[in-house]
Amino acid sequence: YCLMVLVTVFCAFSVVSHSYARVPEAEGRFTVSTDEQTSLLSDDPCARDLTDSLELANFGIARFGDFSFDSDTDTARLFNGVCVSSIVLQEGQPLWQLAASELLVQNISDETISFDARSALVTVGDWRVATNVIRSVETGLELEGVTFTGPDAFGTARFASYDLLTAVLSLEAVFAQDLRYRVQGERARFEGGEVIFENAEATTCL
């Protein structure tokens, strides 16, 4: 039997609201689910000297190894390593970066440009996020099937979204664990080195 505990702030987590239901066991530390994500971890495109680039409207600059363009559909395929860096900087560094083996860019010749990728890695501040699917939307980025790791903590989420205006990454259906606690919640968000939970359940039993 595991004792459920109420906490306000602990280690990498903050709990906004809480309950005392049981929290499921951890499935393991930060993992990747595809061969592409494994390759990105060992050969990060954002660490490579990629010289070809494309501006992605309000999102950032994409650097890539190679590309093809279909004028009939106004679509470009960037491949052989792609790194998208936020146009907004904090202390000289991009607020976020996206690394993918391949990126599909639609409406490349007008202001409604959009993009999507599968099996990508996203870095937001102190957090690294692996996602099965990522796509751009008008307000930011949407991610599906998420695994994340950060300062002394790791976890998973069914869905995540990054808001360009607030620079906040929000999570839904979230599980997280550090060295002392296991937490799950309906929603959470990254703030610096913390995960701020809402409607969360927590336990000290790991």
PDB file of C-alpha atoms in Angstrom:
ATOM      1  CA  TYR A   1       0.000   0.000   0.000  1.00  0.00           C
ATOM      2  CA  CYS A   2       1.317   3.429  -0.939  1.00  0.00           C
ATOM      3  CA  LEU A   3       0.718   6.594   1.059  1.00  0.00           C
ATOM      4  CA  MET A   4      -0.713   9.430  -1.017  1.00  0.00           C
ATOM      5  CA  VAL A   5       0.642  12.860  -0.127  1.00  0.00           C
ATOM      6  CA  LEU A   6      -0.490  16.417  -0.661  1.00  0.00           C
ATOM      7  CA  VAL A   7       2.238  18.797  -1.724  1.00  0.00           C
ATOM      8  CA  THR A   8       2.311  22.385  -2.871  1.00  0.00           C
ATOM      9  CA  VAL A   9       5.779  22.476  -4.423  1.00  0.00           C
ATOM     10  CA  PHE A  10       8.247  19.629  -4.676  1.00  0.00           C
ATOM     11  CA  CYS A  11      11.403  19.250  -6.689  1.00  0.00           C
ATOM     12  CA  ALA A  12      10.576  19.770 -10.362  1.00  0.00           C
ATOM     13  CA  PHE A  13       6.802  19.857  -9.849  1.00  0.00           C
ATOM     14  CA  SER A  14       4.166  22.262  -8.607  1.00  0.00           C
ATOM     15  CA  VAL A  15       0.604  21.068  -8.011  1.00  0.00           C
ATOM     16  CA  VAL A  16      -2.163  23.630  -8.483  1.00  0.00           C
ATOM     17  CA  SER A  17      -5.040  21.341  -7.521  1.00  0.00           C
ATOM     18  CA  HIS A  18      -5.055  17.761  -6.320  1.00  0.00           C
ATOM     19  CA  SER A  19      -6.850  14.551  -5.404  1.00  0.00           C
ATOM     20  CA  TYR A  20      -5.939  11.317  -3.637  1.00  0.00           C
ATOM     21  CA  ALA A  21      -6.495   8.667  -6.298  1.00  0.00           C
ATOM     22  CA  ARG A  22      -3.751   6.163  -7.022  1.00  0.00           C
ATOM     23  CA  VAL A  23      -1.032   7.106  -9.495  1.00  0.00           C
ATOM     24  CA  PRO A  24       0.078   4.435 -11.977  1.00  0.00           C
ATOM     25  CA  GLU A  25       3.614   3.121 -11.984  1.00  0.00           C
ATOM     26  CA  ALA A  26       6.298   4.688 -14.126  1.00  0.00           C
ATOM     27  CA  GLU A  27       7.067   3.054 -17.451  1.00  0.00           C
ATOM     28  CA  GLY A  28      10.707   4.166 -17.476  1.00  0.00           C
ATOM     29  CA  ARG A  29      12.832   7.197 -18.079  1.00  0.00           C
ATOM     30  CA  PHE A  30      12.933   9.304 -21.239  1.00  0.00           C
ATOM     31  CA  THR A  31      12.659   7.018 -24.242  1.00  0.00           C
ATOM     32  CA  VAL A  32      12.144   7.417 -27.972  1.00  0.00           C
ATOM     33  CA  SER A  33       9.597   5.387 -29.870  1.00  0.00           C
ATOM     34  CA  THR A  34      10.970   5.364 -33.411  1.00  0.00           C
ATOM     35  CA  ASP A  35      14.226   4.704 -35.213  1.00  0.00           C
ATOM     36  CA  GLU A  36      14.135   8.289 -36.490  1.00  0.00           C
ATOM     37  CA  GLN A  37      14.061   9.677 -32.945  1.00  0.00           C
ATOM     38  CA  THR A  38      16.943   7.397 -31.969  1.00  0.00           C
ATOM     39  CA  SER A  39      18.929   8.714 -34.927  1.00  0.00           C
ATOM     40  CA  LEU A  40      18.134  12.324 -33.978  1.00  0.00           C
ATOM     41  CA  LEU A  41      19.464  11.747 -30.468  1.00  0.00           C
ATOM     42  CA  SER A  42      22.784  10.456 -31.800  1.00  0.00           C
ATOM     43  CA  ASP A  43      23.068  12.903 -34.724  1.00  0.00           C
ATOM     44  CA  ASP A  44      21.208  16.093 -33.805  1.00  0.00           C
ATOM     45  CA  PRO A  45      20.622  18.204 -36.956  1.00  0.00           C
ATOM     46  CA  CYS A  46      20.671  21.350 -34.801  1.00  0.00           C
ATOM     47  CA  ALA A  47      24.274  20.568 -33.892  1.00  0.00           C
ATOM     48  CA  ARG A  48      25.281  20.186 -37.544  1.00  0.00           C
ATOM     49  CA  ASP A  49      26.507  22.860 -39.940  1.00  0.00           C
ATOM     50  CA  LEU A  50      23.441  22.972 -42.214  1.00  0.00           C
ATOM     51  CA  THR A  51      23.856  25.901 -44.607  1.00  0.00           C
ATOM     52  CA  ASP A  52      20.642  25.823 -46.686  1.00  0.00           C
ATOM     53  CA  SER A  53      17.788  27.638 -44.973  1.00  0.00           C
ATOM     54  CA  LEU A  54      14.139  28.639 -45.352  1.00  0.00           C
ATOM     55  CA  GLU A  55      12.183  31.213 -43.362  1.00  0.00           C
ATOM     56  CA  LEU A  56       8.965  29.806 -41.877  1.00  0.00           C
ATOM     57  CA  ALA A  57       6.839  32.948 -41.457  1.00  0.00           C
ATOM     58  CA  ASN A  58       6.335  33.751 -37.736  1.00  0.00           C
ATOM     59  CA  PHE A  59       7.890  30.504 -36.539  1.00  0.00           C
ATOM     60  CA  GLY A  60      11.569  30.605 -37.301  1.00  0.00           C
ATOM     61  CA  ILE A  61      14.314  29.565 -39.675  1.00  0.00           C
ATOM     62  CA  ALA A  62      14.583  26.016 -40.994  1.00  0.00           C
ATOM     63  CA  ARG A  63      18.075  24.748 -41.852  1.00  0.00           C
ATOM     64  CA  PHE A  64      18.281  21.500 -43.799  1.00  0.00           C
ATOM     65  CA  GLY A  65      20.550  19.116 -45.643  1.00  0.00           C
ATOM     66  CA  ASP A  66      18.552  18.786 -48.864  1.00  0.00           C
ATOM     67  CA  PHE A  67      15.149  19.604 -50.334  1.00  0.00           C
ATOM     68  CA  SER A  68      12.700  18.989 -53.156  1.00  0.00           C
ATOM     69  CA  PHE A  69       9.933  21.301 -54.358  1.00  0.00           C
ATOM     70  CA  ASP A  70       6.596  20.575 -56.033  1.00  0.00           C
ATOM     71  CA  SER A  71       5.351  23.722 -57.765  1.00  0.00           C
ATOM     72  CA  ASP A  72       1.937  22.192 -58.504  1.00  0.00           C
ATOM     73  CA  THR A  73       1.138  21.803 -54.793  1.00  0.00           C
ATOM     74  CA  ASP A  74       3.405  24.612 -53.555  1.00  0.00           C
ATOM     75  CA  THR A  75       5.005  22.110 -51.177  1.00  0.00           C
ATOM     76  CA  ALA A  76       8.627  21.592 -50.194  1.00  0.00           C
ATOM     77  CA  ARG A  77      10.131  18.512 -48.576  1.00  0.00           C
ATOM     78  CA  LEU A  78      13.169  19.257 -46.438  1.00  0.00           C
ATOM     79  CA  PHE A  79      15.248  16.194 -45.593  1.00  0.00           C
ATOM     80  CA  ASN A  80      18.666  14.770 -44.678  1.00  0.00           C
ATOM     81  CA  GLY A  81      18.409  16.534 -41.318  1.00  0.00           C
ATOM     82  CA  VAL A  82      16.228  19.542 -40.475  1.00  0.00           C
ATOM     83  CA  CYS A  83      16.560  22.066 -37.643  1.00  0.00           C
ATOM     84  CA  VAL A  84      13.930  24.752 -37.062  1.00  0.00           C
ATOM     85  CA  SER A  85      14.973  27.495 -34.637  1.00  0.00           C
ATOM     86  CA  SER A  86      12.634  30.057 -33.099  1.00  0.00           C
ATOM     87  CA  ILE A  87      13.010  33.608 -34.391  1.00  0.00           C
ATOM     88  CA  VAL A  88      12.562  34.796 -30.804  1.00  0.00           C
ATOM     89  CA  LEU A  89      15.723  34.644 -28.697  1.00  0.00           C
ATOM     90  CA  GLN A  90      16.277  34.561 -24.946  1.00  0.00           C
ATOM     91  CA  GLU A  91      19.775  35.337 -23.704  1.00  0.00           C
ATOM     92  CA  GLY A  92      20.996  34.838 -27.257  1.00  0.00           C
ATOM     93  CA  GLN A  93      19.432  31.387 -27.642  1.00  0.00           C
ATOM     94  CA  PRO A  94      16.256  30.347 -29.524  1.00  0.00           C
ATOM     95  CA  LEU A  95      13.214  29.887 -27.276  1.00  0.00           C
ATOM     96  CA  TRP A  96      12.686  26.511 -28.930  1.00  0.00           C
ATOM     97  CA  GLN A  97      14.247  24.243 -31.532  1.00  0.00           C
ATOM     98  CA  LEU A  98      12.781  21.412 -33.570  1.00  0.00           C
ATOM     99  CA  ALA A  99      14.957  18.611 -34.936  1.00  0.00           C
ATOM    100  CA  ALA A 100      13.611  16.171 -37.507  1.00  0.00           C
ATOM    101  CA  SER A 101      14.886  13.901 -40.259  1.00  0.00           C
ATOM    102  CA  GLU A 102      12.309  15.362 -42.641  1.00  0.00           C
ATOM    103  CA  LEU A 103       9.906  18.320 -42.673  1.00  0.00           C
ATOM    104  CA  LEU A 104       7.000  18.883 -45.065  1.00  0.00           C
ATOM    105  CA  VAL A 105       6.279  22.568 -45.743  1.00  0.00           C
ATOM    106  CA  GLN A 106       2.978  23.596 -47.377  1.00  0.00           C
ATOM    107  CA  ASN A 107       1.981  26.918 -48.994  1.00  0.00           C
ATOM    108  CA  ILE A 108       5.624  27.810 -49.215  1.00  0.00           C
ATOM    109  CA  SER A 109       5.128  30.866 -51.414  1.00  0.00           C
ATOM    110  CA  ASP A 110       2.566  32.776 -49.307  1.00  0.00           C
ATOM    111  CA  GLU A 111       1.881  33.929 -45.746  1.00  0.00           C
ATOM    112  CA  THR A 112      -0.174  30.860 -44.805  1.00  0.00           C
ATOM    113  CA  ILE A 113       2.930  28.678 -44.775  1.00  0.00           C
ATOM    114  CA  SER A 114       2.633  25.601 -42.531  1.00  0.00           C
ATOM    115  CA  PHE A 115       4.700  22.532 -41.771  1.00  0.00           C
ATOM    116  CA  ASP A 116       4.575  19.131 -40.117  1.00  0.00           C
ATOM    117  CA  ALA A 117       6.908  16.282 -39.241  1.00  0.00           C
ATOM    118  CA  ARG A 118       6.888  12.841 -37.683  1.00  0.00           C
ATOM    119  CA  SER A 119       9.277  11.488 -35.073  1.00  0.00           C
ATOM    120  CA  ALA A 120      10.718  14.852 -34.061  1.00  0.00           C
ATOM    121  CA  LEU A 121      12.641  16.175 -31.059  1.00  0.00           C
ATOM    122  CA  VAL A 122      11.806  19.591 -29.610  1.00  0.00           C
ATOM    123  CA  THR A 123      13.937  21.517 -27.107  1.00  0.00           C
ATOM    124  CA  VAL A 124      12.150  24.132 -24.982  1.00  0.00           C
ATOM    125  CA  GLY A 125      14.328  25.718 -22.318  1.00  0.00           C
ATOM    126  CA  ASP A 126      15.593  22.979 -20.010  1.00  0.00           C
ATOM    127  CA  TRP A 127      13.219  20.380 -21.464  1.00  0.00           C
ATOM    128  CA  ARG A 128      13.687  17.951 -24.336  1.00  0.00           C
ATOM    129  CA  VAL A 129      10.522  16.549 -25.893  1.00  0.00           C
ATOM    130  CA  ALA A 130      10.180  13.602 -28.262  1.00  0.00           C
ATOM    131  CA  THR A 131       6.944  13.607 -30.264  1.00  0.00           C
ATOM    132  CA  ASN A 132       5.409  11.195 -32.755  1.00  0.00           C
ATOM    133  CA  VAL A 133       3.730  13.997 -34.702  1.00  0.00           C
ATOM    134  CA  ILE A 134       4.265  17.771 -34.745  1.00  0.00           C
ATOM    135  CA  ARG A 135       2.442  20.339 -36.847  1.00  0.00           C
ATOM    136  CA  SER A 136       2.257  24.103 -37.062  1.00  0.00           C
ATOM    137  CA  VAL A 137      -1.025  25.913 -36.438  1.00  0.00           C
ATOM    138  CA  GLU A 138      -1.824  29.615 -36.522  1.00  0.00           C
ATOM    139  CA  THR A 139      -1.069  30.084 -32.821  1.00  0.00           C
ATOM    140  CA  GLY A 140       1.958  27.815 -32.524  1.00  0.00           C
ATOM    141  CA  LEU A 141       2.804  24.123 -32.531  1.00  0.00           C
ATOM    142  CA  GLU A 142       0.781  20.986 -31.768  1.00  0.00           C
ATOM    143  CA  LEU A 143       2.412  17.708 -30.681  1.00  0.00           C
ATOM    144  CA  GLU A 144       0.924  14.233 -30.308  1.00  0.00           C
ATOM    145  CA  GLY A 145       2.415  11.303 -28.390  1.00  0.00           C
ATOM    146  CA  VAL A 146       4.932  13.086 -26.176  1.00  0.00           C
ATOM    147  CA  THR A 147       7.800  11.918 -23.979  1.00  0.00           C
ATOM    148  CA  PHE A 148       9.809  14.551 -22.110  1.00  0.00           C
ATOM    149  CA  THR A 149      12.828  14.882 -19.874  1.00  0.00           C
ATOM    150  CA  GLY A 150      14.154  17.848 -17.932  1.00  0.00           C
ATOM    151  CA  PRO A 151      15.824  18.889 -14.674  1.00  0.00           C
ATOM    152  CA  ASP A 152      15.671  15.727 -12.522  1.00  0.00           C
ATOM    153  CA  ALA A 153      12.325  14.646 -14.023  1.00  0.00           C
ATOM    154  CA  PHE A 154      10.777  12.772 -16.922  1.00  0.00           C
ATOM    155  CA  GLY A 155       7.299  11.968 -18.167  1.00  0.00           C
ATOM    156  CA  THR A 156       4.767  11.487 -20.939  1.00  0.00           C
ATOM    157  CA  ALA A 157       1.734  13.312 -22.313  1.00  0.00           C
ATOM    158  CA  ARG A 158      -0.936  12.423 -24.825  1.00  0.00           C
ATOM    159  CA  PHE A 159      -0.951  15.902 -26.374  1.00  0.00           C
ATOM    160  CA  ALA A 160       1.042  19.131 -26.136  1.00  0.00           C
ATOM    161  CA  SER A 161       0.870  22.597 -27.621  1.00  0.00           C
ATOM    162  CA  TYR A 162       3.329  25.477 -27.783  1.00  0.00           C
ATOM    163  CA  ASP A 163       1.901  29.008 -27.867  1.00  0.00           C
ATOM    164  CA  LEU A 164       4.014  31.478 -29.842  1.00  0.00           C
ATOM    165  CA  LEU A 165       2.561  34.493 -28.035  1.00  0.00           C
ATOM    166  CA  THR A 166       3.091  33.300 -24.444  1.00  0.00           C
ATOM    167  CA  ALA A 167       6.066  30.981 -25.155  1.00  0.00           C
ATOM    168  CA  VAL A 168       4.441  28.326 -22.936  1.00  0.00           C
ATOM    169  CA  LEU A 169       4.379  24.591 -23.678  1.00  0.00           C
ATOM    170  CA  SER A 170       1.167  23.058 -22.300  1.00  0.00           C
ATOM    171  CA  LEU A 171       0.491  19.335 -21.820  1.00  0.00           C
ATOM    172  CA  GLU A 172      -2.661  17.218 -21.571  1.00  0.00           C
ATOM    173  CA  ALA A 173      -3.112  13.801 -19.955  1.00  0.00           C
ATOM    174  CA  VAL A 174       0.285  14.077 -18.251  1.00  0.00           C
ATOM    175  CA  PHE A 175       2.398  11.677 -16.198  1.00  0.00           C
ATOM    176  CA  ALA A 176       5.710  12.735 -14.628  1.00  0.00           C
ATOM    177  CA  GLN A 177       8.209  11.389 -12.111  1.00  0.00           C
ATOM    178  CA  ASP A 178      11.345  12.538 -10.354  1.00  0.00           C
ATOM    179  CA  LEU A 179      13.536  10.929  -7.687  1.00  0.00           C
ATOM    180  CA  ARG A 180      10.916  11.426  -4.949  1.00  0.00           C
ATOM    181  CA  TYR A 181       7.441  11.714  -6.461  1.00  0.00           C
ATOM    182  CA  ARG A 182       5.153  10.350  -9.143  1.00  0.00           C
ATOM    183  CA  VAL A 183       2.434  12.673 -10.459  1.00  0.00           C
ATOM    184  CA  GLN A 184      -0.331  12.540 -13.028  1.00  0.00           C
ATOM    185  CA  GLY A 185      -2.723  15.290 -14.043  1.00  0.00           C
ATOM    186  CA  GLU A 186      -5.263  16.424 -16.577  1.00  0.00           C
ATOM    187  CA  ARG A 187      -3.110  19.366 -17.632  1.00  0.00           C
ATOM    188  CA  ALA A 188       0.349  20.769 -17.005  1.00  0.00           C
ATOM    189  CA  ARG A 189       2.762  23.337 -18.384  1.00  0.00           C
ATOM    190  CA  PHE A 190       6.495  23.933 -18.372  1.00  0.00           C
ATOM    191  CA  GLU A 191       7.725  26.964 -16.468  1.00  0.00           C
ATOM    192  CA  GLY A 192      11.492  27.145 -16.318  1.00  0.00           C
ATOM    193  CA  GLY A 193      12.688  23.956 -14.647  1.00  0.00           C
ATOM    194  CA  GLU A 194       9.254  23.089 -13.221  1.00  0.00           C
ATOM    195  CA  VAL A 195       6.175  21.244 -14.441  1.00  0.00           C
ATOM    196  CA  ILE A 196       3.086  23.054 -13.157  1.00  0.00           C
ATOM    197  CA  PHE A 197       0.199  20.586 -12.795  1.00  0.00           C
ATOM    198  CA  GLU A 198      -3.564  21.139 -12.666  1.00  0.00           C
ATOM    199  CA  ASN A 199      -6.049  18.594 -11.280  1.00  0.00           C
ATOM    200  CA  ALA A 200      -3.170  16.341 -10.250  1.00  0.00           C
ATOM    201  CA  GLU A 201      -2.685  13.199  -8.201  1.00  0.00           C
ATOM    202  CA  ALA A 202       0.621  12.523  -6.457  1.00  0.00           C
ATOM    203  CA  THR A 203       2.363   9.772  -4.519  1.00  0.00           C
ATOM    204  CA  THR A 204       5.748   9.178  -2.925  1.00  0.00           C
ATOM    205  CA  CYS A 205       5.639   5.488  -3.877  1.00  0.00           C
ATOM    206  CA  LEU A 206       7.939   4.971  -6.864  1.00  0.00           C
TER     207      LEU A 206
END
